[in-house]
Coordinates of C-alpha atoms (C1' of nucleotides) in Angstrom, one line a residue:
Chain A
M1 CA 80.2 70.5 21.6
A2 CA 76.5 70.9 22.7
P3 CA 76.0 74.0 24.6
A4 CA 74.4 73.4 28.0
G5 CA 70.4 73.4 26.9
S6 CA 71.1 73.1 23.3
S7 CA 67.8 71.7 21.2
R8 CA 69.9 69.8 19.2
W9 CA 73.0 67.4 19.1
C10 CA 76.5 68.9 18.7
P11 CA 78.9 66.8 17.5
T12 CA 82.4 67.1 19.4
T13 CA 85.3 66.7 17.5
Q14 CA 86.2 63.3 18.2
Q15 CA 82.7 62.2 17.7
L16 CA 83.1 63.8 13.9
M17 CA 86.2 62.8 13.4
M18 CA 85.0 58.9 14.4
L19 CA 81.9 59.3 12.0
E20 CA 83.9 60.8 9.1
E21 CA 86.3 57.8 9.7
M22 CA 83.6 55.8 9.3
Y23 CA 82.0 57.2 6.5
R24 CA 85.4 56.8 4.8
S25 CA 85.8 53.1 5.7
G26 CA 82.4 53.1 3.8
V27 CA 79.3 52.9 6.3
R28 CA 76.8 54.7 4.5
T29 CA 73.4 53.2 5.8
P30 CA 74.0 51.7 9.3
N31 CA 71.2 49.2 10.4
A32 CA 69.8 49.6 13.9
N33 CA 71.5 47.7 15.2
Q34 CA 75.2 48.8 13.9
I35 CA 73.7 52.4 15.3
Q36 CA 73.4 51.3 18.3
Q37 CA 76.6 50.8 18.6
I38 CA 78.2 53.2 17.3
T39 CA 75.9 55.3 19.3
S40 CA 77.4 53.4 22.5
Q41 CA 81.4 53.7 21.4
L42 CA 80.3 57.8 20.4
S43 CA 78.5 58.0 23.8
L44 CA 81.9 57.7 25.3
Y45 CA 83.0 61.1 23.9
G46 CA 79.9 63.4 24.5
K47 CA 76.2 63.2 24.6
I48 CA 74.3 61.3 21.6
E49 CA 71.9 59.3 20.8
G50 CA 70.5 56.7 17.9
K51 CA 68.6 59.1 15.8
N52 CA 71.7 61.6 15.8
V53 CA 73.8 58.8 14.2
F54 CA 70.9 58.2 11.7
Y55 CA 70.5 61.6 10.8
W56 CA 74.2 62.0 10.2
F57 CA 74.8 59.0 7.8
Q58 CA 71.7 60.3 5.9
N59 CA 72.7 63.7 5.9
H60 CA 76.2 63.3 5.1
K61 CA 75.6 61.0 2.3
A62 CA 72.7 63.4 0.5
R63 CA 75.1 66.2 1.1
E64 CA 78.1 64.3 -0.2
R65 CA 76.0 63.3 -3.6
L66 CA 75.2 67.1 -3.2
R67 CA 78.5 68.2 -3.7
L68 CA 79.4 65.4 -6.5
R69 CA 76.5 66.3 -8.5
K70 CA 77.1 70.3 -8.4
K71 CA 80.8 69.7 -9.1
L72 CA 80.4 68.1 -12.4
T73 CA 77.7 70.2 -13.3
K74 CA 79.8 72.9 -12.6
Q75 CA 82.9 71.1 -14.4
L76 CA 80.5 70.7 -17.4
Q77 CA 79.1 73.9 -18.0
Q78 CA 83.1 75.1 -17.3
Q79 CA 83.9 72.5 -20.3
Q80 CA 80.8 73.6 -22.4
Q81 CA 81.5 77.3 -22.3
L82 CA 85.3 76.1 -23.6
Y83 CA 84.2 74.6 -26.5
H84 CA 82.0 77.4 -27.0
Q85 CA 85.0 79.8 -26.9
L86 CA 86.9 77.5 -29.2
Q87 CA 84.8 77.7 -31.7
H88 CA 84.9 81.7 -31.7
N89 CA 88.3 81.5 -30.9
P90 CA 90.0 78.4 -32.6
H91 CA 93.4 80.0 -31.6
F92 CA 93.0 78.8 -28.3
L93 CA 95.0 76.5 -27.0
H94 CA 97.1 75.7 -29.9
Y95 CA 99.9 78.0 -29.0
L96 CA 102.1 75.5 -26.8
D97 CA 104.7 74.7 -28.9
S98 CA 106.9 73.1 -26.4
P99 CA 107.3 68.9 -26.5
A100 CA 108.1 69.9 -22.5
S101 CA 104.3 69.9 -22.3
P102 CA 103.3 66.8 -22.6
A103 CA 99.3 67.3 -22.8
F104 CA 99.2 70.2 -25.1
Q105 CA 101.7 68.0 -27.7
H106 CA 98.2 66.9 -29.8
L107 CA 97.4 70.4 -29.7
S108 CA 100.8 72.7 -30.6
C109 CA 101.8 73.6 -33.9
Y110 CA 104.8 75.5 -33.9
N111 CA 106.8 75.3 -36.6
P112 CA 110.2 76.9 -35.7
A113 CA 111.7 77.0 -39.1
S114 CA 108.3 79.3 -40.4
A115 CA 108.3 81.8 -37.8
N116 CA 107.2 84.0 -38.9
L117 CA 104.8 86.3 -37.4
F118 CA 103.2 89.6 -38.5
L119 CA 101.0 92.6 -37.2
Q120 CA 97.5 92.3 -37.8
A121 CA 95.0 95.1 -36.5
G122 CA 91.7 94.2 -36.9
I123 CA 87.9 94.4 -36.4
H124 CA 85.7 91.2 -36.5
D125 CA 82.8 90.3 -35.4
E126 CA 82.7 87.8 -32.0
G127 CA 79.2 87.2 -30.5
G128 CA 77.6 89.9 -32.4
K129 CA 80.0 92.5 -30.7
Q130 CA 82.3 94.3 -32.5
V131 CA 86.5 93.3 -31.3
T132 CA 89.7 95.1 -32.4
N133 CA 92.3 92.4 -32.2
Y134 CA 96.1 93.1 -32.2
T135 CA 98.8 91.6 -32.8
W136 CA 102.4 93.1 -32.6
N137 CA 105.6 92.5 -34.0
I138 CA 108.1 92.1 -31.8
D139 CA 111.8 91.7 -32.5
I140 CA 113.7 89.3 -30.8
P141 CA 117.1 88.3 -31.5
E142 CA 117.7 85.7 -34.1
N143 CA 118.4 82.2 -33.1
V144 CA 116.6 82.0 -30.0
D145 CA 115.5 78.8 -28.6
K146 CA 112.4 80.3 -27.5
N147 CA 111.2 77.1 -25.8
K148 CA 114.7 77.6 -23.7
A149 CA 113.4 81.3 -22.8
I150 CA 112.3 81.7 -19.2
M151 CA 110.9 85.2 -17.5
R152 CA 112.6 86.7 -14.6
M153 CA 112.4 89.6 -12.5
Y154 CA 115.7 91.1 -12.3
G155 CA 115.2 94.2 -10.2
S156 CA 112.2 95.9 -10.7
D157 CA 112.7 94.7 -14.3
W158 CA 111.0 91.6 -15.6
L159 CA 113.0 90.3 -18.1
M160 CA 112.6 87.7 -20.7
M161 CA 115.8 85.4 -20.9
V162 CA 117.1 83.9 -23.9
D163 CA 119.1 81.7 -25.2
V164 CA 120.7 83.2 -28.9
G165 CA 122.2 79.8 -29.1
L166 CA 125.2 81.2 -31.1
P167 CA 127.5 78.5 -32.2
L168 CA 130.4 79.9 -31.3
S169 CA 129.1 81.3 -28.3
S170 CA 126.2 79.8 -26.3
L171 CA 125.7 82.4 -23.5
P172 CA 122.2 83.3 -23.0
C173 CA 121.6 86.6 -23.3
Y174 CA 118.9 88.9 -21.7
S175 CA 116.5 91.1 -23.2
M176 CA 114.5 93.6 -21.3
I177 CA 111.2 93.7 -21.1
S178 CA 109.8 97.5 -20.5
R179 CA 108.0 98.6 -17.7
P180 CA 105.2 99.2 -17.1
P181 CA 104.5 96.1 -19.0
L182 CA 100.7 96.8 -18.6
K183 CA 100.6 99.2 -22.2
T184 CA 101.0 95.0 -23.4
L185 CA 104.2 94.3 -24.2
E186 CA 106.6 96.7 -25.3
L187 CA 109.4 94.6 -26.1
F188 CA 112.7 96.1 -27.9
P189 CA 115.4 94.2 -28.9
V190 CA 118.6 94.8 -27.0
T191 CA 121.3 94.6 -28.7
A192 CA 123.9 95.7 -26.7
S193 CA 122.2 94.7 -23.4
N194 CA 122.7 96.9 -20.4
L195 CA 122.3 94.3 -18.3
K196 CA 124.9 91.3 -17.0
E197 CA 128.2 90.7 -18.0
E198 CA 127.0 87.6 -20.4
C199 CA 125.6 90.1 -22.8
N200 CA 128.9 92.0 -23.0
N201 CA 130.3 88.7 -23.6
I202 CA 127.9 88.2 -26.5
K203 CA 127.5 91.6 -27.8
N204 CA 132.0 91.1 -28.0
N205 CA 131.2 87.8 -29.8
N206 CA 128.5 88.8 -31.9
S207 CA 130.3 91.9 -33.6
N208 CA 131.9 90.1 -36.3
S209 CA 129.9 87.5 -36.4
S210 CA 127.3 90.1 -38.3
N211 CA 124.4 88.6 -35.7
S212 CA 121.9 91.0 -36.9
L213 CA 118.8 91.2 -34.7
S214 CA 116.6 89.9 -37.3
S215 CA 112.7 90.0 -35.9
V216 CA 111.4 87.1 -34.8
S217 CA 107.9 87.8 -33.9
C218 CA 105.5 87.2 -31.3
N219 CA 101.7 87.2 -32.5
I220 CA 99.7 88.8 -29.2
T221 CA 96.7 90.0 -29.4
P222 CA 95.4 92.1 -26.4
A223 CA 92.2 92.6 -24.1
K224 CA 89.3 93.2 -25.8
V225 CA 88.9 96.2 -27.4
P226 CA 85.7 97.2 -27.9
V227 CA 85.2 99.6 -31.2
S228 CA 81.8 101.4 -29.6
L229 CA 80.4 100.8 -26.4
P230 CA 76.5 101.4 -25.3
Chain B
M1 CA 87.8 91.1 -12.7
A2 CA 90.1 94.1 -11.9
P3 CA 88.6 97.4 -10.7
A4 CA 89.7 100.0 -11.8
G5 CA 92.8 101.2 -10.3
S6 CA 93.3 98.2 -9.1
S7 CA 97.3 97.2 -7.8
R8 CA 97.3 94.0 -8.5
W9 CA 95.7 91.6 -11.7
C10 CA 91.9 90.1 -10.8
P11 CA 91.7 87.7 -13.8
T12 CA 88.2 87.2 -15.5
T13 CA 86.4 84.2 -14.9
Q14 CA 87.3 83.3 -18.5
Q15 CA 90.7 83.3 -17.8
L16 CA 90.6 81.7 -14.8
M17 CA 88.9 79.1 -16.4
M18 CA 91.6 79.1 -19.4
L19 CA 94.2 78.7 -16.9
E20 CA 92.4 76.1 -15.0
E21 CA 92.2 74.3 -18.3
M22 CA 95.8 74.6 -19.4
Y23 CA 96.7 73.4 -15.6
R24 CA 94.6 70.1 -15.6
S25 CA 95.9 69.7 -18.6
G26 CA 99.4 69.3 -17.3
V27 CA 100.7 72.4 -17.7
R28 CA 102.5 73.2 -14.7
T29 CA 105.8 75.5 -16.0
P30 CA 105.5 77.2 -18.7
N31 CA 108.5 78.6 -20.3
A32 CA 108.4 82.1 -21.5
N33 CA 107.6 81.6 -24.9
Q34 CA 104.8 79.5 -23.8
I35 CA 104.1 82.1 -21.3
Q36 CA 103.8 84.9 -24.2
Q37 CA 101.8 82.9 -25.8
I38 CA 99.3 82.2 -23.1
T39 CA 99.4 85.8 -21.8
S40 CA 98.2 86.6 -25.8
Q41 CA 95.3 84.9 -25.8
L42 CA 94.5 85.3 -22.3
S43 CA 94.3 88.9 -23.1
L44 CA 91.3 88.6 -25.0
Y45 CA 89.6 88.2 -22.1
G46 CA 90.7 90.8 -20.0
K47 CA 93.9 92.8 -18.8
I48 CA 97.1 90.3 -18.4
E49 CA 100.7 90.5 -18.4
G50 CA 103.4 87.5 -19.0
K51 CA 104.0 87.5 -15.5
N52 CA 100.8 87.0 -14.3
V53 CA 100.5 84.0 -16.2
F54 CA 103.9 83.3 -14.4
Y55 CA 102.8 84.1 -10.9
W56 CA 99.7 82.4 -11.7
F57 CA 101.4 78.8 -12.0
Q58 CA 103.6 78.9 -9.7
N59 CA 101.3 80.0 -7.2
H60 CA 98.5 77.0 -7.8
K61 CA 101.4 74.4 -8.1
A62 CA 102.4 75.5 -5.0
R63 CA 99.2 75.6 -2.9
E64 CA 97.4 72.4 -5.1
R65 CA 101.0 70.7 -3.5
L66 CA 100.5 72.7 0.1
R67 CA 96.4 71.3 0.2
L68 CA 97.4 67.8 -0.4
R69 CA 100.2 67.5 1.8
K70 CA 98.2 69.3 4.7
K71 CA 94.9 66.9 3.6
L72 CA 97.4 63.6 3.5
T73 CA 99.2 64.9 7.3
K74 CA 95.3 65.4 8.7
Q75 CA 94.7 62.1 7.8
L76 CA 97.6 60.7 8.9
Q77 CA 97.4 62.2 12.6
Q78 CA 93.6 61.1 12.3
Q79 CA 94.2 57.5 11.9
Q80 CA 97.1 58.0 14.3
Q81 CA 94.4 59.1 16.8
L82 CA 91.6 56.7 16.2
Y83 CA 94.4 53.8 17.0
H84 CA 95.2 55.9 20.2
Q85 CA 91.8 55.6 20.7
L86 CA 91.6 51.9 19.9
Q87 CA 94.3 51.4 22.2
H88 CA 92.4 52.6 25.2
N89 CA 89.0 51.6 24.0
P90 CA 89.8 48.6 22.1
H91 CA 86.0 47.9 21.2
F92 CA 85.9 51.1 18.9
L93 CA 85.4 50.2 15.5
H94 CA 84.3 46.3 16.3
Y95 CA 80.9 46.8 16.2
L96 CA 80.3 46.6 12.3
D97 CA 78.8 43.3 11.1
S98 CA 76.9 44.0 8.5
P99 CA 78.2 42.8 5.0
A100 CA 76.4 45.4 3.6
S101 CA 79.5 47.5 4.5
P102 CA 81.7 46.7 1.0
A103 CA 85.1 48.5 3.1
F104 CA 84.7 46.8 5.9
Q105 CA 84.2 43.4 4.3
H106 CA 87.1 42.0 5.2
L107 CA 87.0 42.9 8.4
S108 CA 83.8 41.3 9.1
C109 CA 82.7 37.5 9.1
Y110 CA 78.8 36.9 8.7
N111 CA 77.8 33.9 10.0
P112 CA 74.8 33.4 10.0
A113 CA 73.8 30.1 11.6
S114 CA 76.2 30.1 13.9
A115 CA 74.9 31.3 17.3
N116 CA 78.1 32.7 19.2
L117 CA 80.7 35.7 18.9
F118 CA 83.9 35.1 19.4
L119 CA 85.9 37.5 20.9
Q120 CA 89.6 37.2 20.2
A121 CA 92.2 39.6 21.5
G122 CA 95.6 39.0 20.8
I123 CA 99.4 40.5 19.5
H124 CA 101.3 39.0 16.5
D125 CA 103.9 39.9 14.5
E126 CA 103.2 41.2 11.2
G127 CA 105.9 42.5 8.3
G128 CA 108.0 43.1 11.8
K129 CA 105.6 45.3 13.8
Q130 CA 103.0 44.5 16.8
V131 CA 99.8 44.0 15.8
T132 CA 96.6 43.7 17.9
N133 CA 93.4 41.7 16.8
Y134 CA 90.2 41.7 18.5
T135 CA 86.7 40.1 18.1
W136 CA 83.9 40.5 20.0
N137 CA 81.1 38.4 21.5
I138 CA 78.0 40.6 21.3
D139 CA 74.1 39.6 22.7
I140 CA 71.5 40.3 20.9
P141 CA 67.6 39.5 21.0
E142 CA 67.2 36.3 19.1
N143 CA 65.9 35.4 15.7
V144 CA 67.1 38.8 14.6
D145 CA 68.9 39.3 11.5
K146 CA 70.6 42.5 12.7
N147 CA 71.5 43.1 8.8
K148 CA 67.8 43.9 7.9
A149 CA 67.0 46.0 11.0
I150 CA 66.1 49.4 10.4
M151 CA 66.0 52.4 12.8
R152 CA 62.9 54.6 12.5
M153 CA 61.2 57.3 14.4
Y154 CA 57.8 55.9 15.7
G155 CA 55.7 59.2 17.0
S156 CA 58.5 60.2 19.2
D157 CA 59.6 57.0 19.6
W158 CA 63.0 55.6 18.5
L159 CA 62.0 52.0 16.8
M160 CA 64.4 49.4 16.0
M161 CA 62.8 47.6 13.6
V162 CA 63.9 43.9 12.8
D163 CA 62.9 41.5 10.8
V164 CA 62.9 37.8 13.2
G165 CA 63.0 35.7 10.0
L166 CA 60.2 33.7 10.9
P167 CA 59.8 30.5 8.9
L168 CA 55.6 30.9 8.9
S169 CA 55.2 34.4 8.9
S170 CA 57.8 36.7 7.3
L171 CA 56.0 40.0 8.5
P172 CA 58.6 42.5 10.1
C173 CA 58.4 42.6 13.8
Y174 CA 58.8 45.7 15.3
S175 CA 60.9 45.8 18.7
M176 CA 61.3 48.9 20.6
I177 CA 64.8 50.3 21.7
S178 CA 65.2 51.4 25.3
R179 CA 66.1 54.9 25.7
P180 CA 68.9 55.7 26.8
P181 CA 70.7 53.4 24.5
L182 CA 73.7 54.9 25.6
K183 CA 75.4 51.6 28.2
T184 CA 75.3 49.3 25.4
L185 CA 77.7 46.8 24.3
E186 CA 78.3 44.1 26.4
L187 CA 81.2 42.5 25.1
F188 CA 82.8 39.3 26.4
P189 CA 86.0 38.2 25.7
V190 CA 86.2 34.6 24.1
T191 CA 88.8 31.7 23.3
A192 CA 88.6 31.2 20.0
S193 CA 90.6 31.1 17.2
N194 CA 90.4 33.2 14.1
L195 CA 90.1 34.8 11.2
K196 CA 87.8 34.8 7.7
E197 CA 88.6 31.3 6.4
E198 CA 87.5 29.6 9.4
C199 CA 84.2 31.4 9.7
N200 CA 83.9 31.1 6.1
N201 CA 83.9 26.9 7.0
I202 CA 81.9 27.6 10.1
K203 CA 79.3 29.3 7.8
N204 CA 79.3 26.5 4.8
N205 CA 79.4 23.5 7.2
N206 CA 76.4 24.9 9.2
S207 CA 74.5 26.1 6.1
N208 CA 71.9 23.5 6.5
S209 CA 71.5 23.6 9.6
S210 CA 68.6 25.1 12.0
N211 CA 68.7 29.1 11.3
S212 CA 66.9 29.6 14.2
L213 CA 70.1 31.7 15.7
S214 CA 70.2 34.7 17.2
S215 CA 74.0 35.2 17.0
V216 CA 76.3 36.6 14.8
S217 CA 79.7 35.9 14.2
C218 CA 82.2 38.8 14.0
N219 CA 86.0 38.2 13.5
I220 CA 87.3 41.8 13.3
T221 CA 91.0 42.7 12.9
P222 CA 91.2 46.2 12.9
A223 CA 93.9 48.1 11.5
K224 CA 97.2 47.9 12.3
V225 CA 97.8 49.3 15.5
P226 CA 101.4 50.1 16.7
V227 CA 102.2 48.9 20.3
S228 CA 103.5 52.0 21.6
L229 CA 102.8 55.6 20.0
P230 CA 105.1 58.4 19.9
Chain C
dG1 C1' 69.0 94.1 3.9
dC2 C1' 72.9 96.5 4.9
dA3 C1' 77.7 97.8 5.9
dA4 C1' 81.2 97.3 8.9
dA5 C1' 84.5 93.7 10.7
dT6 C1' 86.4 89.6 10.2
dT7 C1' 88.4 85.5 7.5
dA8 C1' 89.9 83.3 3.5
dA9 C1' 91.8 83.4 -1.2
dT10 C1' 95.2 84.6 -4.1
dG11 C1' 98.1 87.6 -6.2
dA12 C1' 103.1 89.3 -5.9
dT13 C1' 107.7 89.0 -3.6
dT14 C1' 111.1 87.1 -1.5
dT15 C1' 114.0 83.9 0.6
dA16 C1' 115.8 79.5 0.6
dT17 C1' 116.7 74.5 -1.4
dT18 C1' 117.9 71.6 -4.8
dC19 C1' 120.7 70.0 -8.2
dA20 C1' 124.5 70.0 -11.7
dA21 C1' 128.4 71.5 -14.1
dG22 C1' 132.6 73.1 -13.7
Chain D
dC1 C1' 133.6 72.9 -2.8
dT2 C1' 132.1 76.7 -5.7
dT3 C1' 128.8 78.6 -8.6
dG4 C1' 124.9 79.9 -10.8
dA5 C1' 120.3 78.3 -12.3
dA6 C1' 115.5 76.5 -11.6
dT7 C1' 112.4 75.7 -8.8
dA8 C1' 110.0 75.5 -4.4
dA9 C1' 108.4 77.4 0.0
dA10 C1' 107.6 81.8 3.0
dT11 C1' 105.8 85.6 3.3
dC12 C1' 103.7 89.9 2.6
dA13 C1' 99.6 92.2 0.4
dT14 C1' 95.2 93.4 -1.3
dT15 C1' 91.2 91.2 -2.9
dA16 C1' 86.4 88.7 -2.5
dA17 C1' 83.9 86.3 1.1
dT18 C1' 81.4 85.8 5.0
dT19 C1' 79.8 87.1 9.2
dT20 C1' 78.0 89.6 12.3
dG21 C1' 75.3 93.6 14.4
dC22 C1' 72.7 96.7 13.8

DNA sequence: GCAAATTAATGATTTATTCAAG
DNA sequence: CTTGAATAAATCATTAATTTGC
């Protein structure tokens, strides 16, 4: 709303709503006649004159164009940045192994039969900067269907709930991720879980089936670790 | 980026970009395995742990839903408000006579040959709902092709530039619009019949008749107007 | 220009709802 | 019907962004 002695038009809420509705409806550059009629209508809801309507559409159109262009260029350069990163880190985006993620099916290359992971630590050059990468070997129970695993909070602990998929017992097993996890992934196997009753069942069932926990590995590459800082 | 002793994860720009890219690609509820792999990848670009990824997707999904819902309800209630206003001020939105407004083409019917505008108001049933239709007759200067008229400032005056469409002189004519234009809109009802087909007929039938006219028939059927609102 | 004050975004948690199995 | 798993919604809490007064 316009303050009493305001030097410029301040559209009332209703006026704005109507203008926006018209804009949505396709009005872009009303001619003089349309402007006059719009003005008369809007004048029912507050002081307004033709030029206000004229300028409003002009500004609105221009600013929408601007917003759109800005958005597009931003998206573009984000894409380019991503592609650039892809070149230097080709693993990126190639890790989603679940068919439940349709958009990634064409990118994923998970081979559940050959799923041996390894620890790797090395220094390589990345964009002129030396970077240390680590991968960890994490012991996870064998036979787990990792695609069915889910993350949950349990009390104050962060759990990775995995299905060990035993032929005789399909009961899920809970493996605990230690806290603080801030040091990045200290995952350890829970043979005799301290958690829930279900695990006792598994444990019992496992006792004779020699379901040793051979290590599944999780290849984890932690944060950039510059070897030398300026 | 996370401040040194931050209590919560602050995604780096790159991490955010990647998460958003994944989201755009269709990832919504990654399972534990996916979360771990995403985490490993993102850890290249800053400190991060699995739960951050988990929460990020959860929040992002939820908030996108929220934004969408909000947007929809807002649009709806704006529509309803507009309809309500239509009831009390049925002239509203019935003034756009130009075919240059594509969204209104299905509502408008421009007849350059006919000298009269018609108003029609009535209620009929449409799919079980009562709907009010209106058309108006508008008095405008003769021989003016309103659709070519434009508004311009001239000195300190606001001009309506119209093309009188003279056969011998195609030079545009400038006519000044009186200020304030606020009370315009002299619309009268007319008992003429309906709709596009008819207008088209008129238009076609009269296409060869004298186009010295100055009136435009504008048959506008406003959006559905529930007769009673909650 | 800057810094306190205010507001908006968004990460993290908790609570409610949905849905399927038994 | 009850229960448990999973998800969605609501909420809390901290950080980023913006406004405001000097």
